[in-house]
């Protein structure tokens, strides 16, 4: 039987803004993937043992929802529990706490394997799937938009306009601009995972202030929108200008979300125009997104950190 592989995701634009109904653009990242898999010799593999026990905790969470008659996903819990006892686990190379959807891929895999009445992949079902995944992923983060599992499940780029306006979208093909220039959008490994909950808590505290709410809407959301627009048009010169505005805004208003070892690098990029950095998800660690007109120079400058190209232009 063919294994179903579920990719990681990268939120290119929209971190935090999505919470306030701003636009977002998220893409699957197939370099990292996960799948549910049986292992015949669990006792000799700590990772499989840990994953198996996590799945059992997850089963108990879904069982609680079922008992309260709130289980939107209608998961076949009997089958799920039996497979956990037989030694199923989530086999994945998606780093946890890095902002690229490790829990989203797991949720997508559980839904795909155990949902009794899976929704077919039609546009009208996207919002229903998002609600289902929001509930299923809340086990991991306390609160979830459902976007991460949705991306991992559909394996398609999604343009998020609002909570009720989400659609799959075509994006510039990587191959279309390979070799045309030295520019790139890339991931940087900060070197340590982050805690999503503490970053989101910080954001909600700031959101209580009307002055912050105003500049979030008048500045951050405007820059974010222009970034999405220029990226989808393939206008990378304009994209870099808008990413610089976004990066500057984040540096001034979301500083606690930037890993301390990146504050100087972040600021230097803004002054030299060598590259512009932005949060990849909630921030605080994990991956950071980089946008550069010359990837070779940026890679050399950042050589103490692992980098990985998403797009060349």
CSV table of C-alpha atoms in Angstrom, one decimal:
chain,number,residue,atom,x,y,z
A,1,UNK,CA,0.0,0.0,0.0
A,2,UNK,CA,1.3,3.4,-1.0
A,3,UNK,CA,2.3,5.7,1.9
A,4,UNK,CA,0.6,9.1,2.0
A,5,UNK,CA,3.2,11.8,2.5
A,6,UNK,CA,2.3,15.2,3.8
A,7,UNK,CA,4.6,18.2,3.2
A,8,UNK,CA,5.7,21.0,5.5
A,9,UNK,CA,4.5,24.5,4.8
A,10,UNK,CA,6.0,28.0,4.6
A,11,UNK,CA,3.9,31.1,5.3
A,12,UNK,CA,5.6,33.5,3.0
A,13,UNK,CA,3.4,36.5,4.0
A,14,UNK,CA,0.7,37.1,6.6
A,15,UNK,CA,2.2,36.1,10.0
A,16,UNK,CA,0.1,37.6,12.8
A,17,UNK,CA,-1.9,39.7,10.3
A,18,UNK,CA,-4.0,36.6,9.5
A,19,UNK,CA,-5.2,36.7,13.1
A,20,UNK,CA,-6.7,40.1,12.3
A,21,UNK,CA,-8.1,39.0,8.9
A,22,UNK,CA,-5.2,40.3,6.8
A,23,UNK,CA,-4.1,38.5,3.7
A,24,UNK,CA,-1.7,35.6,3.7
A,25,UNK,CA,0.2,33.5,1.2
A,26,UNK,CA,1.3,30.0,2.2
A,27,UNK,CA,3.0,27.3,0.2
A,28,UNK,CA,3.8,23.6,0.7
A,29,UNK,CA,7.5,22.8,1.2
A,30,UNK,CA,8.1,19.2,0.0
A,31,UNK,CA,11.7,19.0,1.1
A,32,UNK,CA,10.2,18.2,4.6
A,33,UNK,CA,7.5,15.5,4.8
A,34,UNK,CA,5.8,13.2,7.2
A,35,UNK,CA,3.7,10.0,7.1
A,36,UNK,CA,2.0,7.6,9.5
A,37,UNK,CA,3.9,4.4,9.6
A,38,UNK,CA,4.0,1.1,11.5
A,39,UNK,CA,7.3,0.1,13.0
A,40,UNK,CA,7.9,-3.6,13.9
A,41,UNK,CA,10.6,-3.0,16.5
A,42,UNK,CA,9.5,0.0,18.6
A,43,UNK,CA,11.6,-1.0,21.7
A,44,UNK,CA,14.8,-0.1,19.9
A,45,UNK,CA,13.7,3.3,18.6
A,46,UNK,CA,13.2,6.2,21.0
A,47,UNK,CA,11.7,8.5,18.3
A,48,UNK,CA,9.1,6.0,17.3
A,49,UNK,CA,8.3,5.3,20.9
A,50,UNK,CA,7.9,9.0,21.6
A,51,UNK,CA,5.7,9.6,18.5
A,52,UNK,CA,3.5,6.6,19.4
A,53,UNK,CA,2.9,7.8,22.9
A,54,UNK,CA,2.1,11.3,21.5
A,55,UNK,CA,-0.4,9.8,19.2
A,56,UNK,CA,-2.0,8.1,22.2
A,57,UNK,CA,-2.4,11.5,23.9
A,58,UNK,CA,-3.8,12.9,20.7
A,59,UNK,CA,-6.3,10.0,20.5
A,60,UNK,CA,-7.5,10.8,24.1
A,61,UNK,CA,-8.0,14.4,23.0
A,62,UNK,CA,-10.1,13.3,20.0
A,63,UNK,CA,-12.0,10.9,22.2
A,64,UNK,CA,-12.8,13.7,24.6
A,65,UNK,CA,-14.3,15.7,21.7
A,66,UNK,CA,-16.2,12.7,20.6
A,67,UNK,CA,-17.7,12.1,24.0
A,68,UNK,CA,-18.7,15.8,24.1
A,69,UNK,CA,-20.2,15.3,20.6
A,70,UNK,CA,-17.9,18.1,19.3
A,71,UNK,CA,-15.7,16.0,17.0
A,72,UNK,CA,-16.0,17.9,13.7
A,73,UNK,CA,-13.7,15.5,11.9
A,74,UNK,CA,-15.7,12.3,12.6
A,75,UNK,CA,-12.5,10.3,13.1
A,76,UNK,CA,-12.7,6.5,13.3
A,77,UNK,CA,-11.3,6.4,16.8
A,78,UNK,CA,-11.6,2.6,17.2
A,79,UNK,CA,-9.4,2.0,14.2
A,80,UNK,CA,-7.0,4.8,15.3
A,81,UNK,CA,-6.6,3.3,18.8
A,82,UNK,CA,-6.0,-0.2,17.5
A,83,UNK,CA,-3.3,1.1,15.2
A,84,UNK,CA,-1.6,3.0,18.1
A,85,UNK,CA,-1.6,-0.3,20.0
A,86,UNK,CA,0.0,-2.0,17.0
A,87,UNK,CA,2.8,0.5,16.9
A,88,UNK,CA,1.9,3.2,14.4
A,89,UNK,CA,3.8,6.5,14.6
A,90,UNK,CA,4.4,9.7,12.7
A,91,UNK,CA,7.6,9.3,10.7
A,92,UNK,CA,8.8,12.8,9.8
A,93,UNK,CA,11.8,14.9,8.9
A,94,UNK,CA,9.9,18.2,9.6
A,95,UNK,CA,11.8,20.0,12.5
A,96,UNK,CA,9.5,20.7,15.4
A,97,UNK,CA,9.2,24.3,16.7
A,98,UNK,CA,10.6,25.7,13.4
A,99,UNK,CA,7.4,27.3,12.0
A,100,UNK,CA,6.9,25.0,9.1
A,101,UNK,CA,4.0,22.9,10.2
A,102,UNK,CA,5.2,19.8,11.9
A,103,UNK,CA,1.9,19.5,13.8
A,104,UNK,CA,-0.1,20.5,10.7
A,105,UNK,CA,1.4,17.6,8.7
A,106,UNK,CA,0.5,15.2,11.5
A,107,UNK,CA,-3.1,16.4,11.7
A,108,UNK,CA,-3.4,16.1,7.9
A,109,UNK,CA,-2.1,12.5,8.0
A,110,UNK,CA,-4.5,11.5,10.8
A,111,UNK,CA,-7.5,13.0,9.0
A,112,UNK,CA,-6.5,11.4,5.7
A,113,UNK,CA,-6.2,8.0,7.3
A,114,UNK,CA,-9.0,7.9,9.8
A,115,UNK,CA,-11.7,10.4,8.8
A,116,UNK,CA,-14.9,8.4,8.2
A,117,UNK,CA,-16.3,10.8,5.6
A,118,UNK,CA,-13.4,12.7,4.0
A,119,UNK,CA,-14.4,15.9,2.3
A,120,UNK,CA,-13.5,15.9,-1.4
A,121,UNK,CA,-11.1,18.6,-2.6
A,122,UNK,CA,-13.5,21.1,-4.0
A,123,UNK,CA,-13.4,24.9,-3.4
A,124,UNK,CA,-16.6,24.9,-1.4
A,125,UNK,CA,-15.0,22.4,1.1
A,126,UNK,CA,-11.9,24.4,1.8
A,127,UNK,CA,-13.5,26.5,4.6
A,128,UNK,CA,-15.2,23.4,6.1
A,129,UNK,CA,-11.8,21.6,6.1
A,130,UNK,CA,-10.2,24.6,7.7
A,131,UNK,CA,-12.7,24.5,10.6
A,132,UNK,CA,-12.1,20.8,11.1
A,133,UNK,CA,-8.3,21.2,11.1
A,134,UNK,CA,-8.6,24.2,13.4
A,135,UNK,CA,-10.2,22.0,16.0
A,136,UNK,CA,-7.9,19.0,15.4
A,137,UNK,CA,-4.7,21.2,15.7
A,138,UNK,CA,-5.9,23.0,18.8
A,139,UNK,CA,-4.5,20.0,20.8
A,140,UNK,CA,-0.9,21.2,19.9
A,141,UNK,CA,-1.1,25.0,20.2
A,142,UNK,CA,-4.2,25.7,22.3
A,143,UNK,CA,-5.7,27.7,19.4
A,144,UNK,CA,-5.2,27.1,15.7
A,145,UNK,CA,-6.4,28.8,12.5
A,146,UNK,CA,-6.4,25.4,10.7
A,147,UNK,CA,-4.3,26.9,7.9
A,148,UNK,CA,-1.2,24.8,8.5
A,149,UNK,CA,-3.0,21.4,8.3
A,150,UNK,CA,-5.0,22.7,5.3
A,151,UNK,CA,-1.8,23.5,3.3
A,152,UNK,CA,-0.2,20.2,4.3
A,153,UNK,CA,-3.4,18.2,3.4
A,154,UNK,CA,-4.1,20.0,0.0
A,155,UNK,CA,-0.4,20.3,-0.9
A,156,UNK,CA,-1.3,23.5,-2.8
A,157,UNK,CA,-0.3,27.2,-2.4
A,158,UNK,CA,-3.1,29.0,-0.7
A,159,UNK,CA,-4.1,32.7,-0.8
A,160,UNK,CA,-5.9,33.7,2.4
A,161,UNK,CA,-8.0,36.8,2.0
A,162,UNK,CA,-10.1,36.3,5.2
A,163,UNK,CA,-11.4,33.5,7.4
A,164,UNK,CA,-14.0,32.7,4.8
A,165,UNK,CA,-12.1,33.6,1.6
A,166,UNK,CA,-9.3,31.0,1.0
A,167,UNK,CA,-8.4,29.7,-2.4
A,168,UNK,CA,-5.7,27.7,-4.1
A,169,UNK,CA,-3.5,29.8,-6.4
A,170,UNK,CA,-0.8,29.6,-9.0
A,171,UNK,CA,2.5,31.1,-8.0
A,172,UNK,CA,5.6,31.8,-10.1
A,173,UNK,CA,7.4,28.5,-10.9
A,174,UNK,CA,10.8,28.1,-9.4
A,175,UNK,CA,12.1,26.8,-12.7
A,176,UNK,CA,10.9,29.9,-14.6
A,177,UNK,CA,13.5,32.1,-13.1
A,178,UNK,CA,16.3,29.7,-12.2
A,179,UNK,CA,19.6,31.2,-13.5
A,180,UNK,CA,17.9,34.5,-14.6
A,181,UNK,CA,19.4,36.4,-11.6
A,182,UNK,CA,21.1,36.1,-8.3
A,183,UNK,CA,18.1,36.8,-6.2
A,184,UNK,CA,16.4,34.4,-3.8
A,185,UNK,CA,13.9,33.8,-1.2
A,186,UNK,CA,15.5,31.5,1.4
A,187,UNK,CA,15.2,29.9,4.8
A,188,UNK,CA,17.7,30.5,7.6
A,189,UNK,CA,18.0,28.1,10.5
A,190,UNK,CA,18.2,30.2,13.7
A,191,UNK,CA,19.7,27.2,15.5
A,192,UNK,CA,16.9,26.5,18.0
A,193,UNK,CA,13.2,25.9,18.1
A,194,UNK,CA,10.6,28.4,19.4
A,195,UNK,CA,7.5,28.3,21.6
A,196,UNK,CA,4.6,29.4,19.5
A,197,UNK,CA,2.3,30.1,22.5
A,198,UNK,CA,4.5,32.7,24.2
A,199,UNK,CA,5.0,34.6,20.9
A,200,UNK,CA,1.2,34.7,20.2
A,201,UNK,CA,0.6,35.8,23.8
A,202,UNK,CA,2.9,38.7,23.3
A,203,UNK,CA,1.1,39.7,20.1
A,204,UNK,CA,-2.3,39.6,21.9
A,205,UNK,CA,-1.1,41.8,24.7
A,206,UNK,CA,0.1,44.4,22.1
A,207,UNK,CA,-3.2,44.1,20.3
A,208,UNK,CA,-5.1,45.4,23.4
A,209,UNK,CA,-3.6,48.9,22.7
A,210,UNK,CA,-5.6,50.8,20.2
A,211,UNK,CA,-2.5,52.7,18.9
A,212,UNK,CA,-0.8,49.4,18.0
A,213,UNK,CA,-4.0,48.0,16.4
A,214,UNK,CA,-4.1,51.2,14.2
A,215,UNK,CA,-0.5,50.9,12.9
A,216,UNK,CA,-0.9,47.2,12.4
A,217,UNK,CA,-3.8,47.9,10.0
A,218,UNK,CA,-2.4,51.1,8.4
A,219,UNK,CA,1.2,50.0,8.0
A,220,UNK,CA,1.9,46.2,8.5
A,221,UNK,CA,-1.2,45.0,6.6
A,222,UNK,CA,-0.5,47.4,3.8
A,223,UNK,CA,3.1,46.3,3.3
A,224,UNK,CA,2.0,42.7,3.6
A,225,UNK,CA,-0.6,43.1,0.9
A,226,UNK,CA,1.9,44.8,-1.4
A,227,UNK,CA,4.4,42.0,-0.9
A,228,UNK,CA,1.8,39.3,-1.8
A,229,UNK,CA,0.7,41.3,-4.9
A,230,UNK,CA,4.3,41.9,-6.2
A,231,UNK,CA,5.3,38.2,-5.5
A,232,UNK,CA,2.3,36.8,-7.4
A,233,UNK,CA,3.0,39.2,-10.3
A,234,UNK,CA,6.6,38.0,-10.4
A,235,UNK,CA,7.8,41.6,-9.9
A,236,UNK,CA,10.7,40.9,-7.6
A,237,UNK,CA,12.3,44.4,-7.7
A,238,UNK,CA,9.1,45.8,-6.2
A,239,UNK,CA,8.8,42.8,-3.9
A,240,UNK,CA,12.2,43.6,-2.4
A,241,UNK,CA,11.2,47.2,-1.7
A,242,UNK,CA,8.0,46.1,0.0
A,243,UNK,CA,9.8,43.4,2.0
A,244,UNK,CA,12.2,46.0,3.3
A,245,UNK,CA,9.3,48.1,4.6
A,246,UNK,CA,7.8,45.0,6.2
A,247,UNK,CA,11.2,43.9,7.7
A,248,UNK,CA,11.8,47.4,9.1
A,249,UNK,CA,8.3,47.5,10.7
A,250,UNK,CA,8.8,44.1,12.3
A,251,UNK,CA,12.2,45.1,13.6
A,252,UNK,CA,10.7,48.1,15.4
A,253,UNK,CA,7.4,46.6,16.6
A,254,UNK,CA,8.0,42.8,16.9
A,255,UNK,CA,11.5,42.9,18.3
A,256,UNK,CA,10.9,40.3,21.0
A,257,UNK,CA,9.9,37.9,18.3
A,258,UNK,CA,13.2,38.2,16.6
A,259,UNK,CA,15.8,35.7,18.0
A,260,UNK,CA,18.4,37.7,19.9
A,261,UNK,CA,21.3,36.3,17.8
A,262,UNK,CA,19.6,37.8,14.7
A,263,UNK,CA,18.9,41.3,15.8
A,264,UNK,CA,22.2,42.7,14.6
A,265,UNK,CA,22.1,40.7,11.3
A,266,UNK,CA,18.5,41.8,10.8
A,267,UNK,CA,19.5,45.5,11.2
A,268,UNK,CA,22.6,45.2,9.1
A,269,UNK,CA,20.5,43.8,6.2
A,270,UNK,CA,18.3,46.9,6.4
A,271,UNK,CA,21.2,49.3,6.3
A,272,UNK,CA,23.2,47.5,3.6
A,273,UNK,CA,20.3,46.3,1.5
A,274,UNK,CA,22.2,43.0,1.2
A,275,UNK,CA,19.1,41.0,2.4
A,276,UNK,CA,15.9,41.6,4.3
A,277,UNK,CA,14.7,39.2,6.9
A,278,UNK,CA,11.2,38.4,8.1
A,279,UNK,CA,9.5,36.1,10.5
A,280,UNK,CA,8.6,32.6,9.3
A,281,UNK,CA,5.4,31.9,11.3
A,282,UNK,CA,5.3,33.2,14.9
A,283,UNK,CA,9.0,34.0,15.3
A,284,UNK,CA,11.1,33.5,18.5
A,285,UNK,CA,13.4,30.9,16.8
A,286,UNK,CA,13.1,28.1,14.2
A,287,UNK,CA,13.4,29.3,10.6
A,288,UNK,CA,13.7,32.9,9.5
A,289,UNK,CA,12.8,34.0,5.9
A,290,UNK,CA,15.4,35.9,3.9
A,291,UNK,CA,14.9,37.9,0.7
A,292,UNK,CA,18.0,38.9,-1.2
A,293,UNK,CA,19.0,40.4,-4.6
A,294,UNK,CA,22.2,38.3,-4.5
A,295,UNK,CA,22.0,35.0,-2.8
A,296,UNK,CA,25.7,34.0,-3.1
A,297,UNK,CA,26.7,37.2,-1.2
A,298,UNK,CA,24.0,36.6,1.4
A,299,UNK,CA,24.9,33.0,1.9
A,300,UNK,CA,28.6,33.9,2.5
A,301,UNK,CA,27.6,36.6,5.0
A,302,UNK,CA,25.4,34.1,6.8
A,303,UNK,CA,27.7,31.2,6.5
A,304,UNK,CA,27.6,30.4,10.2
A,305,UNK,CA,23.9,29.5,9.7
A,306,UNK,CA,22.3,26.8,7.5
A,307,UNK,CA,20.4,28.3,4.6
A,308,UNK,CA,18.0,26.7,2.1
A,309,UNK,CA,16.7,28.3,-1.1
A,310,UNK,CA,12.9,28.3,-1.7
A,311,UNK,CA,12.9,30.4,-4.9
A,312,UNK,CA,15.4,32.0,-7.3
A,313,UNK,CA,14.8,35.1,-9.3
